[in-house]
Coordinates of C-alpha atoms in Angstrom, one line a residue:
M1 CA 113.4 71.3 106.3
G2 CA 114.9 69.5 103.3
V3 CA 111.7 69.9 101.2
T4 CA 111.4 73.5 102.3
L5 CA 115.0 74.3 101.3
L6 CA 114.6 72.5 98.0
T7 CA 111.5 74.4 96.9
F8 CA 113.2 77.6 98.1
L9 CA 116.2 77.0 95.9
L10 CA 114.2 75.8 92.9
Y11 CA 112.0 78.9 92.8
T12 CA 114.9 81.3 93.5
G13 CA 117.1 79.7 90.9
F14 CA 114.3 79.9 88.3
V15 CA 113.8 83.6 88.9
A16 CA 117.5 84.3 88.6
F17 CA 117.9 82.2 85.4
Y18 CA 114.8 83.8 83.7
A19 CA 116.0 87.4 84.5
T20 CA 119.6 86.7 83.4
W21 CA 118.3 85.0 80.1
Q22 CA 116.1 88.0 79.4
L23 CA 119.1 90.4 79.9
R24 CA 121.6 88.4 77.7
R25 CA 121.4 90.9 74.8
D26 CA 120.8 94.1 76.7
E27 CA 123.4 96.9 77.0
L28 CA 123.9 97.6 80.6
D29 CA 126.9 99.9 80.3
T30 CA 124.8 102.9 79.0
Q31 CA 123.0 105.5 81.0
D32 CA 119.5 104.6 79.8
G33 CA 120.3 100.9 79.7
Y34 CA 121.4 100.6 83.3
F35 CA 119.3 103.3 85.0
L36 CA 116.1 103.1 82.9
G37 CA 116.1 99.5 81.5
G38 CA 116.8 100.9 78.0
R39 CA 113.4 102.7 78.1
S40 CA 111.8 99.4 77.0
L41 CA 109.5 98.4 79.9
T42 CA 105.9 97.3 79.0
G43 CA 102.7 97.8 81.0
V44 CA 102.7 94.3 82.5
V45 CA 106.4 94.5 83.5
I46 CA 105.8 98.0 85.0
A47 CA 102.8 96.9 87.0
G48 CA 104.5 93.8 88.3
S49 CA 107.6 95.8 89.3
L50 CA 105.6 98.6 90.9
L51 CA 103.6 96.1 92.9
L52 CA 106.6 94.3 94.3
T53 CA 108.6 97.5 94.8
N54 CA 105.8 98.7 97.0
I55 CA 104.7 95.5 98.7
S56 CA 107.6 94.1 100.7
T57 CA 108.1 92.6 104.1
E58 CA 107.4 95.9 105.9
H59 CA 103.8 95.4 104.5
L60 CA 103.5 91.6 105.0
V61 CA 104.9 91.9 108.6
G62 CA 104.2 95.5 109.5
M63 CA 100.7 96.1 108.0
N64 CA 99.4 92.7 109.1
G65 CA 100.7 93.4 112.6
S66 CA 99.0 96.7 112.6
A67 CA 95.7 95.2 111.3
Y68 CA 95.9 92.6 114.1
R69 CA 96.2 95.3 116.7
N70 CA 94.2 98.1 115.2
G71 CA 91.8 96.5 112.8
A72 CA 91.0 97.0 109.1
I73 CA 91.2 100.8 109.3
I74 CA 94.8 100.5 108.3
I75 CA 93.6 99.5 104.9
A76 CA 93.5 103.2 103.8
W77 CA 97.2 103.1 103.1
E78 CA 96.5 100.6 100.3
V79 CA 93.1 101.2 98.8
T80 CA 93.5 104.9 98.3
S81 CA 96.7 104.2 96.3
A82 CA 94.4 103.5 93.3
L83 CA 93.3 107.1 93.2
A84 CA 96.9 108.4 93.3
L85 CA 97.8 106.0 90.5
I86 CA 95.1 107.5 88.3
V87 CA 96.6 111.0 88.9
G88 CA 100.0 109.6 87.9
A89 CA 98.7 108.0 84.7
L90 CA 96.6 110.9 83.5
Y91 CA 98.6 113.9 84.6
F92 CA 102.2 113.2 85.6
A93 CA 103.2 110.4 83.3
P94 CA 102.6 112.4 80.1
K95 CA 104.6 115.3 81.4
Y96 CA 107.5 113.2 82.7
L97 CA 107.8 111.3 79.4
K98 CA 107.5 114.4 77.3
M99 CA 110.5 115.9 79.1
G100 CA 112.5 112.7 78.7
L101 CA 113.4 112.7 82.4
T102 CA 115.8 110.2 84.1
T103 CA 115.1 111.3 87.6
I104 CA 112.6 113.5 89.5
P105 CA 115.3 115.9 90.7
E106 CA 116.1 116.5 87.1
F107 CA 112.7 118.1 86.7
L108 CA 113.4 120.4 89.6
E109 CA 116.6 121.7 87.9
K110 CA 114.6 122.4 84.7
R111 CA 111.8 124.2 86.7
F112 CA 113.9 125.9 89.4
D113 CA 117.7 125.6 89.5
G114 CA 120.5 123.2 90.1
L115 CA 120.7 123.8 93.9
T116 CA 117.1 122.8 94.3
R117 CA 117.8 119.6 92.4
T118 CA 120.8 118.8 94.6
I119 CA 119.1 119.5 97.9
V120 CA 116.2 117.2 96.9
A121 CA 118.6 114.5 95.6
L122 CA 120.4 114.5 98.9
L123 CA 117.2 114.3 100.9
L124 CA 116.1 111.3 98.8
I125 CA 119.3 109.5 99.3
I126 CA 119.2 110.1 103.1
S127 CA 115.6 109.0 103.3
F128 CA 116.4 105.8 101.5
V129 CA 119.3 104.9 103.7
A130 CA 117.9 106.1 107.0
T131 CA 114.3 104.7 106.7
L132 CA 113.2 102.5 103.9
L133 CA 116.2 100.2 103.3
P134 CA 116.8 99.3 107.0
I135 CA 113.1 98.6 107.7
V136 CA 112.8 96.4 104.6
L137 CA 115.9 94.4 105.6
Y138 CA 114.8 94.1 109.3
T139 CA 111.2 93.0 108.6
G140 CA 112.5 90.5 106.0
A141 CA 115.0 89.1 108.4
L142 CA 112.3 88.9 111.2
N143 CA 110.0 86.9 108.9
I144 CA 112.7 84.5 107.6
E145 CA 114.0 83.9 111.2
A146 CA 110.5 83.1 112.4
I147 CA 109.8 80.7 109.6
F148 CA 113.2 79.1 108.9
E149 CA 114.6 79.4 112.5
I150 CA 118.0 80.4 111.3
S151 CA 119.2 80.8 114.8
D152 CA 118.5 77.2 115.7
L153 CA 120.1 75.9 112.5
L154 CA 123.3 77.9 113.3
N155 CA 123.1 77.4 117.0
I156 CA 123.1 81.1 117.8
S157 CA 120.8 83.5 119.5
E158 CA 117.7 84.9 117.8
R159 CA 119.2 88.3 117.6
E160 CA 122.3 87.0 116.0
G161 CA 120.2 85.0 113.6
I162 CA 118.4 88.2 112.5
W163 CA 121.8 89.9 112.1
V164 CA 123.1 87.0 109.9
T165 CA 119.9 87.1 107.8
I166 CA 120.1 90.8 107.3
L167 CA 123.7 90.5 106.2
V168 CA 123.0 87.7 103.7
V169 CA 119.8 89.2 102.2
G170 CA 121.4 92.7 102.0
I171 CA 124.5 91.3 100.1
I172 CA 122.4 89.2 97.7
G173 CA 120.0 92.1 97.1
A174 CA 122.9 94.5 96.5
V175 CA 124.4 92.1 93.9
Y176 CA 121.2 92.1 92.0
A177 CA 121.0 95.9 91.9
I178 CA 124.7 96.5 91.2
F179 CA 125.1 94.1 88.3
G180 CA 121.7 94.0 86.7
G181 CA 120.4 97.6 86.7
L182 CA 116.7 98.5 86.5
K183 CA 115.8 95.9 83.9
M184 CA 117.1 93.0 86.0
V185 CA 115.0 94.4 88.9
A186 CA 111.9 94.8 86.7
Y187 CA 112.1 91.2 85.3
T188 CA 112.6 89.6 88.7
D189 CA 109.8 91.8 90.1
T190 CA 107.4 90.6 87.4
I191 CA 107.8 86.9 88.3
N192 CA 108.0 87.5 92.0
G193 CA 105.0 89.8 91.8
F194 CA 102.7 87.1 90.6
G195 CA 104.4 84.7 93.0
L196 CA 103.6 87.1 95.9
L197 CA 99.9 87.2 94.9
I198 CA 99.7 83.4 94.8
A199 CA 101.7 82.8 98.0
G200 CA 100.1 85.8 99.8
L201 CA 96.6 84.6 99.0
L202 CA 97.4 81.1 100.1
V203 CA 98.0 82.2 103.7
P204 CA 94.5 83.6 104.4
V205 CA 92.7 81.0 102.2
L206 CA 94.3 78.1 104.0
A207 CA 93.7 79.7 107.4
L208 CA 90.0 80.3 106.5
L209 CA 89.7 76.7 105.3
H210 CA 91.1 75.6 108.7
I211 CA 88.8 77.8 110.7
G212 CA 85.7 77.0 108.6
A213 CA 86.4 73.2 108.6
G214 CA 86.9 73.2 104.8
N215 CA 84.5 76.1 104.0
P216 CA 86.4 79.4 103.6
L217 CA 83.3 81.5 103.7
E218 CA 82.3 79.9 107.0
G219 CA 85.8 80.6 108.2
L220 CA 85.6 84.3 107.2
S221 CA 82.2 84.5 109.0
R222 CA 83.7 83.1 112.2
V223 CA 86.6 85.6 112.0
F224 CA 84.2 88.4 111.6
E225 CA 81.9 87.3 114.4
N226 CA 84.9 87.0 116.7
S227 CA 85.7 90.8 116.4
P228 CA 83.3 92.6 114.0
E229 CA 84.6 96.0 115.2
K230 CA 88.0 95.2 113.6
F231 CA 86.5 95.1 110.1
N232 CA 85.2 98.7 110.3
V233 CA 87.3 101.0 108.2
I234 CA 85.8 104.2 109.6
S235 CA 85.1 104.1 113.3
Q236 CA 87.8 104.2 116.0
E237 CA 88.4 101.7 118.8
P238 CA 86.4 102.6 122.0
G239 CA 88.0 105.4 124.0
I240 CA 90.3 106.6 121.3
G241 CA 89.5 110.1 120.0
P242 CA 89.5 110.7 116.3
G243 CA 92.1 113.4 116.4
S244 CA 94.4 111.8 119.0
R245 CA 97.9 110.8 118.4
S246 CA 97.0 107.4 119.8
A247 CA 94.5 106.7 117.0
I248 CA 96.5 104.6 114.5
L249 CA 94.9 106.0 111.4
P250 CA 91.8 108.2 111.9
F251 CA 89.4 108.1 109.0
E252 CA 89.5 111.8 108.4
V253 CA 93.2 111.7 107.5
L254 CA 92.0 110.5 104.1
F255 CA 91.1 114.1 103.4
T256 CA 94.2 115.8 104.9
G257 CA 97.8 114.4 104.7
L258 CA 97.1 110.9 103.4
V259 CA 96.1 112.0 100.0
I260 CA 99.3 114.1 99.7
N261 CA 101.4 111.2 100.8
Q262 CA 99.7 108.9 98.3
I263 CA 100.1 111.3 95.4
Y264 CA 103.8 111.9 96.3
F265 CA 104.6 108.2 96.6
W266 CA 102.9 107.1 93.4
T267 CA 103.7 110.1 91.2
M268 CA 106.9 111.7 92.6
H269 CA 108.9 109.0 94.5
Q270 CA 112.0 108.2 92.5
S271 CA 111.9 104.4 93.0
I272 CA 108.3 104.3 91.8
V273 CA 108.5 106.8 89.0
Q274 CA 111.7 105.3 87.6
R275 CA 109.6 102.4 86.2
V276 CA 107.4 104.9 84.4
L277 CA 110.4 106.8 83.1
G278 CA 111.7 103.4 81.7
A279 CA 108.4 102.8 79.8
V280 CA 108.6 102.1 76.0
S281 CA 105.8 104.6 75.4
L282 CA 103.2 106.7 77.2
K283 CA 100.5 104.0 76.4
E284 CA 102.5 101.3 78.3
A285 CA 103.3 103.7 81.2
Q286 CA 99.6 104.4 81.7
K287 CA 98.7 100.7 81.5
G288 CA 101.3 99.9 84.1
L289 CA 100.1 102.5 86.5
L290 CA 96.4 101.7 86.1
F291 CA 96.9 97.9 86.3
T292 CA 98.8 98.6 89.5
G293 CA 95.8 100.6 90.8
L294 CA 93.6 97.6 90.3
L295 CA 96.0 95.3 92.1
K296 CA 96.2 97.7 95.0
I297 CA 92.5 97.3 95.6
L298 CA 93.0 93.5 95.8
V299 CA 96.2 93.6 97.9
P300 CA 94.5 94.1 101.4
S301 CA 93.5 90.4 101.2
I302 CA 97.3 89.7 101.5
I303 CA 98.5 92.4 103.9
V304 CA 95.4 93.1 106.1
L305 CA 93.1 90.1 106.2
P306 CA 95.9 87.8 107.7
G307 CA 96.3 90.2 110.6
L308 CA 92.5 90.0 111.3
I309 CA 92.7 86.2 111.1
G310 CA 95.7 86.4 113.5
F311 CA 93.5 88.1 116.1
Y312 CA 91.0 85.2 115.8
Y313 CA 93.8 82.7 116.6
Y314 CA 95.8 84.7 119.2
G315 CA 93.5 87.2 120.7
E316 CA 95.3 90.0 122.5
S317 CA 98.2 87.8 123.5
L318 CA 100.6 89.4 121.0
Y319 CA 99.6 93.0 121.4
D320 CA 103.1 93.8 122.8
N321 CA 104.7 92.3 119.7
P322 CA 102.2 92.7 116.8
D323 CA 105.0 92.2 114.1
S324 CA 105.3 88.6 115.1
V325 CA 101.7 87.8 114.1
Y326 CA 102.2 87.2 110.4
P327 CA 105.3 84.9 110.7
L328 CA 103.4 82.8 113.3
L329 CA 100.3 82.6 111.0
V330 CA 102.5 81.5 108.1
K331 CA 104.1 78.7 110.2
K332 CA 100.6 77.6 111.4
V333 CA 98.8 77.3 108.1
L334 CA 101.4 76.6 105.4
P335 CA 102.4 73.0 104.7
L336 CA 106.2 72.4 104.7
W337 CA 106.4 71.8 101.0
L338 CA 104.9 75.3 100.4
T339 CA 107.0 77.1 103.0
G340 CA 110.1 77.2 100.8
F341 CA 108.2 78.7 97.9
F342 CA 106.7 81.3 100.2
V343 CA 110.0 82.3 101.7
A344 CA 111.5 82.5 98.2
V345 CA 108.7 84.9 97.1
M346 CA 109.1 86.8 100.3
M347 CA 112.8 87.1 99.6
G348 CA 111.9 88.3 96.1
A349 CA 109.7 91.0 97.7
I350 CA 112.6 92.1 99.9
F351 CA 115.0 92.1 97.0
S352 CA 112.6 94.1 94.9
T353 CA 112.2 97.0 97.3
F354 CA 115.8 96.9 98.3
N355 CA 117.2 96.7 94.8
S356 CA 114.8 99.3 93.4
T357 CA 115.7 101.8 96.1
L358 CA 119.4 101.2 95.7
N359 CA 119.0 101.6 91.9
S360 CA 117.1 104.8 92.4
A361 CA 119.6 106.2 94.9
A362 CA 122.4 105.3 92.5
T363 CA 120.6 107.1 89.6
V364 CA 120.0 110.2 91.7
F365 CA 123.6 110.4 92.9
S366 CA 125.3 109.6 89.6
L367 CA 123.3 111.9 87.4
G368 CA 122.4 114.6 89.9
I369 CA 125.4 115.0 92.1
Y370 CA 128.5 113.2 90.6
K371 CA 128.0 114.4 87.1
R372 CA 127.0 117.9 88.2
Y373 CA 129.6 118.7 90.9
I374 CA 132.4 116.0 90.8
Q375 CA 133.1 115.1 87.2
P376 CA 130.9 117.1 84.7
T377 CA 132.6 115.4 81.7
A378 CA 131.9 111.9 82.9
G379 CA 130.8 109.5 80.1
E380 CA 128.0 107.0 80.3
L381 CA 130.3 104.1 81.3
R382 CA 131.8 106.1 84.1
L383 CA 128.4 107.1 85.4
V384 CA 127.3 103.4 85.4
R385 CA 130.4 102.5 87.4
V386 CA 129.7 105.3 89.9
G387 CA 126.1 104.1 90.2
K388 CA 127.3 100.6 91.1
W389 CA 129.7 101.8 93.7
T390 CA 127.0 104.1 95.1
S391 CA 124.6 101.1 95.4
A392 CA 127.4 99.1 97.2
I393 CA 128.1 101.9 99.7
L394 CA 124.5 102.6 100.5
A395 CA 123.8 98.9 100.9
F396 CA 126.6 98.7 103.5
F397 CA 125.1 101.5 105.6
A398 CA 121.6 100.1 105.3
I399 CA 122.7 96.7 106.5
G400 CA 124.5 98.4 109.5
I401 CA 121.4 100.4 110.5
A402 CA 118.8 97.6 110.0
P403 CA 119.1 95.8 113.3
F404 CA 118.4 99.0 115.3
V405 CA 114.9 99.6 114.0
A406 CA 113.4 96.8 116.2
N407 CA 110.8 97.4 118.9
A408 CA 108.9 100.3 117.2
P409 CA 106.1 101.2 119.7
E410 CA 103.3 101.3 117.1
G411 CA 104.8 98.7 114.8
L412 CA 107.3 98.9 112.0
Y413 CA 105.0 100.1 109.2
Q414 CA 103.8 103.0 111.3
L415 CA 107.4 103.9 112.2
L416 CA 108.3 103.9 108.5
Q417 CA 105.4 106.2 107.6
Q418 CA 106.3 108.6 110.5
L419 CA 109.9 108.8 109.4
N420 CA 109.0 109.2 105.7
G421 CA 107.0 112.4 106.7
I422 CA 110.3 114.1 107.4
F423 CA 111.3 114.0 103.8
F424 CA 108.2 113.2 101.6
I425 CA 106.0 116.2 102.4
P426 CA 108.6 119.0 101.8
I427 CA 109.6 117.3 98.5
A428 CA 106.0 116.8 97.5
S429 CA 105.2 120.5 98.1
V430 CA 108.1 121.7 95.9
I431 CA 107.3 119.3 93.0
S432 CA 103.6 120.2 93.2
A433 CA 104.5 123.9 93.1
G434 CA 106.8 123.3 90.2
F435 CA 103.9 121.9 88.1
L436 CA 100.9 123.9 89.5
F437 CA 102.2 127.4 90.4
P438 CA 104.3 129.2 87.7
R439 CA 105.0 132.1 90.0
V440 CA 106.9 130.1 92.6
S441 CA 110.6 130.8 92.2
A442 CA 113.7 128.8 92.9
T443 CA 114.3 130.9 96.1
G444 CA 110.7 130.2 97.2
A445 CA 111.2 126.4 96.5
K446 CA 114.3 126.2 98.7
A447 CA 112.5 128.2 101.5
G448 CA 109.6 125.8 101.4
L449 CA 112.0 122.8 101.6
A450 CA 113.8 124.3 104.7
F451 CA 110.5 125.3 106.4
G452 CA 108.9 121.9 105.8
L453 CA 111.8 119.9 107.3
V454 CA 112.0 122.1 110.4
F455 CA 108.2 122.3 110.9
Y456 CA 107.6 118.5 110.9
V457 CA 110.6 117.5 113.1
L458 CA 109.7 120.3 115.6
M459 CA 106.0 119.5 115.7
D460 CA 106.1 115.7 115.7
Y461 CA 109.3 115.0 117.6
G462 CA 110.2 118.3 119.4
L463 CA 107.0 119.7 120.7
A464 CA 105.1 116.3 120.2
V465 CA 101.8 118.1 119.6
D466 CA 98.6 116.1 120.3
M467 CA 97.7 115.6 116.6
H468 CA 98.0 112.6 114.4
F469 CA 101.2 112.8 112.2
V470 CA 99.2 112.4 109.0
H471 CA 97.2 115.5 109.9
L472 CA 100.5 117.3 110.4
W473 CA 101.4 116.3 106.8
G474 CA 98.4 118.1 105.5
I475 CA 99.1 121.3 107.6
E476 CA 102.7 121.2 106.6
F477 CA 101.9 120.9 102.9
V478 CA 99.7 124.0 102.9
L479 CA 102.1 126.0 105.0
N480 CA 105.0 125.1 102.7
L481 CA 103.0 126.4 99.7
I482 CA 102.3 129.6 101.6
V483 CA 105.9 130.1 102.5
M484 CA 107.0 129.4 98.9
H485 CA 104.5 132.0 97.5
V486 CA 105.4 134.7 100.1
V487 CA 109.2 134.3 99.5
S488 CA 108.7 134.2 95.7
Y489 CA 106.7 137.4 95.9
L490 CA 109.5 139.1 98.0
T491 CA 112.4 138.0 95.8
P492 CA 113.3 138.5 92.1
K493 CA 111.2 136.5 89.6
D494 CA 112.6 133.6 87.6
P495 CA 112.2 133.2 83.8
T496 CA 109.0 131.5 82.8
F497 CA 109.3 127.7 82.6
I498 CA 108.4 126.1 79.3
M499 CA 108.1 122.3 79.0
H500 CA 109.7 121.1 75.9
D501 CA 109.2 117.7 74.2
A502 CA 112.5 115.7 74.3
G503 CA 111.2 113.5 71.5
K504 CA 112.3 110.3 73.1
L505 CA 109.1 108.3 73.2
N506 CA 105.7 107.9 71.5
L507 CA 103.4 110.1 73.6
K508 CA 100.1 108.7 72.3
P509 CA 97.9 107.9 75.4
W510 CA 96.2 104.6 76.0
K511 CA 92.7 104.9 74.6
Y512 CA 91.1 103.1 77.6
A513 CA 93.0 105.1 80.3
K514 CA 90.0 107.3 81.3
V515 CA 87.5 104.5 81.3
F516 CA 89.8 102.3 83.4
S517 CA 90.3 105.3 85.8
V518 CA 86.6 105.7 86.3
M519 CA 86.3 102.0 87.1
L520 CA 89.0 102.3 89.7
V521 CA 87.3 105.2 91.4
V522 CA 84.0 103.3 91.5
L523 CA 85.7 100.2 93.0
T524 CA 87.5 102.3 95.6
L525 CA 84.3 104.0 96.7
A526 CA 82.4 100.7 96.7
F527 CA 85.1 99.2 98.9
Y528 CA 84.8 101.9 101.5
L529 CA 81.0 102.0 101.5
S530 CA 80.8 98.3 102.0
L531 CA 83.3 98.1 104.9
G532 CA 82.2 101.5 106.4
N533 CA 78.8 100.0 107.2
V534 CA 80.3 97.0 109.1

């Protein structure tokens, strides 16, 4: 335990020192400096930050647990992200940076009106506090408790150990977000992002070396031969219908709601897009997005393969608690001297998603609600202070909610996605209409938001229709657009929206963006074709 704690403290201390040193000359009391990192982020920093903002313990624990129980079909959440990132790099990033946006709701005010911006801002904040932040904290605490056994160290129950871990991680994460702003988050993300790739790959590599008696390829072959059906990314488990609610992720959802969710998350979600908005130029923004797309194709080796290896070791014995598979595997294969480094990187992943989300929520509230309705004359220093207090308050609520997300019937990652559908699809439909359909009015946009919220909650939770929730996303998206068009036709027209150049950044695109995008499409298709024939 002494060696584990030492490596943990050394790595964590190095990351904190590096980020603090990098920020020593930055102005963090200005709007752009605190919320957008001074609009100075480069492609590598953006890619590292995007990866770690996205990949956190809800992936390491939740997706590996789902892969253990349901097989590699869950991989669709990750691999298809590359296609959405292409859309973000080639279509959305040029438009966002041309307008000089600080938040996504800010675009909605320019395109529709202030009330639409406010409604979406509130929905974003609620979604952060009610879904993402608590699940990130809980899965992180679950993993740390399983590896470090905090409850034994403190002589308390396991539940109390998870509570203590949630409290400590939440407080430290909040301090990072409150005092460092976006640039602190981005710098720590970059180091921890590479650390996560190294540590995350060590788990399956060491496991396969163990299984294959020193030969990782032989180990992979044995894992495959043990359960070849779990490697197929297209077919369903025997007895589960492709459209059934019980199918974890039917292949056909790739062509309905999943594509909408991916485009929303990677091109419209505030915590993701905020890195793009903080880019030093369009060229660097496109590099960051496309580099992230390449990494996302490689990421399943970290957040899916260990789950399949877990099935080799444990069989069906953990089906009732799939989220325990990854922590058990880590304890089984990692030597003690590496465990501290792994936990430090995992803590970094928790901090990244937690900090990023807090920073995004603070940005949305400070600029979209506080400055608009509470104190319109607020200066930059005042807005930064409000942002810090917002982060602190939201962190407090997230810490309080986190322990109550345990025992999700289909696993924590699946719970997160189902809850996200309440907010993501209505917002995605309104933003999409704002860009693609000039005739949709502000009244139509608000009608689409209201209809989408009611429709999804009613269909997935109220009536509990026998349809996979991702299919519901696709249906809801189309119906939202229809409602927006009908209401817009029946109500007075808005003035035509004209996108103006704010003149804040160099908008020259990266000359290799299209070539890199074609390569990502080919890699994604090759990946699916290879595993689809398993």
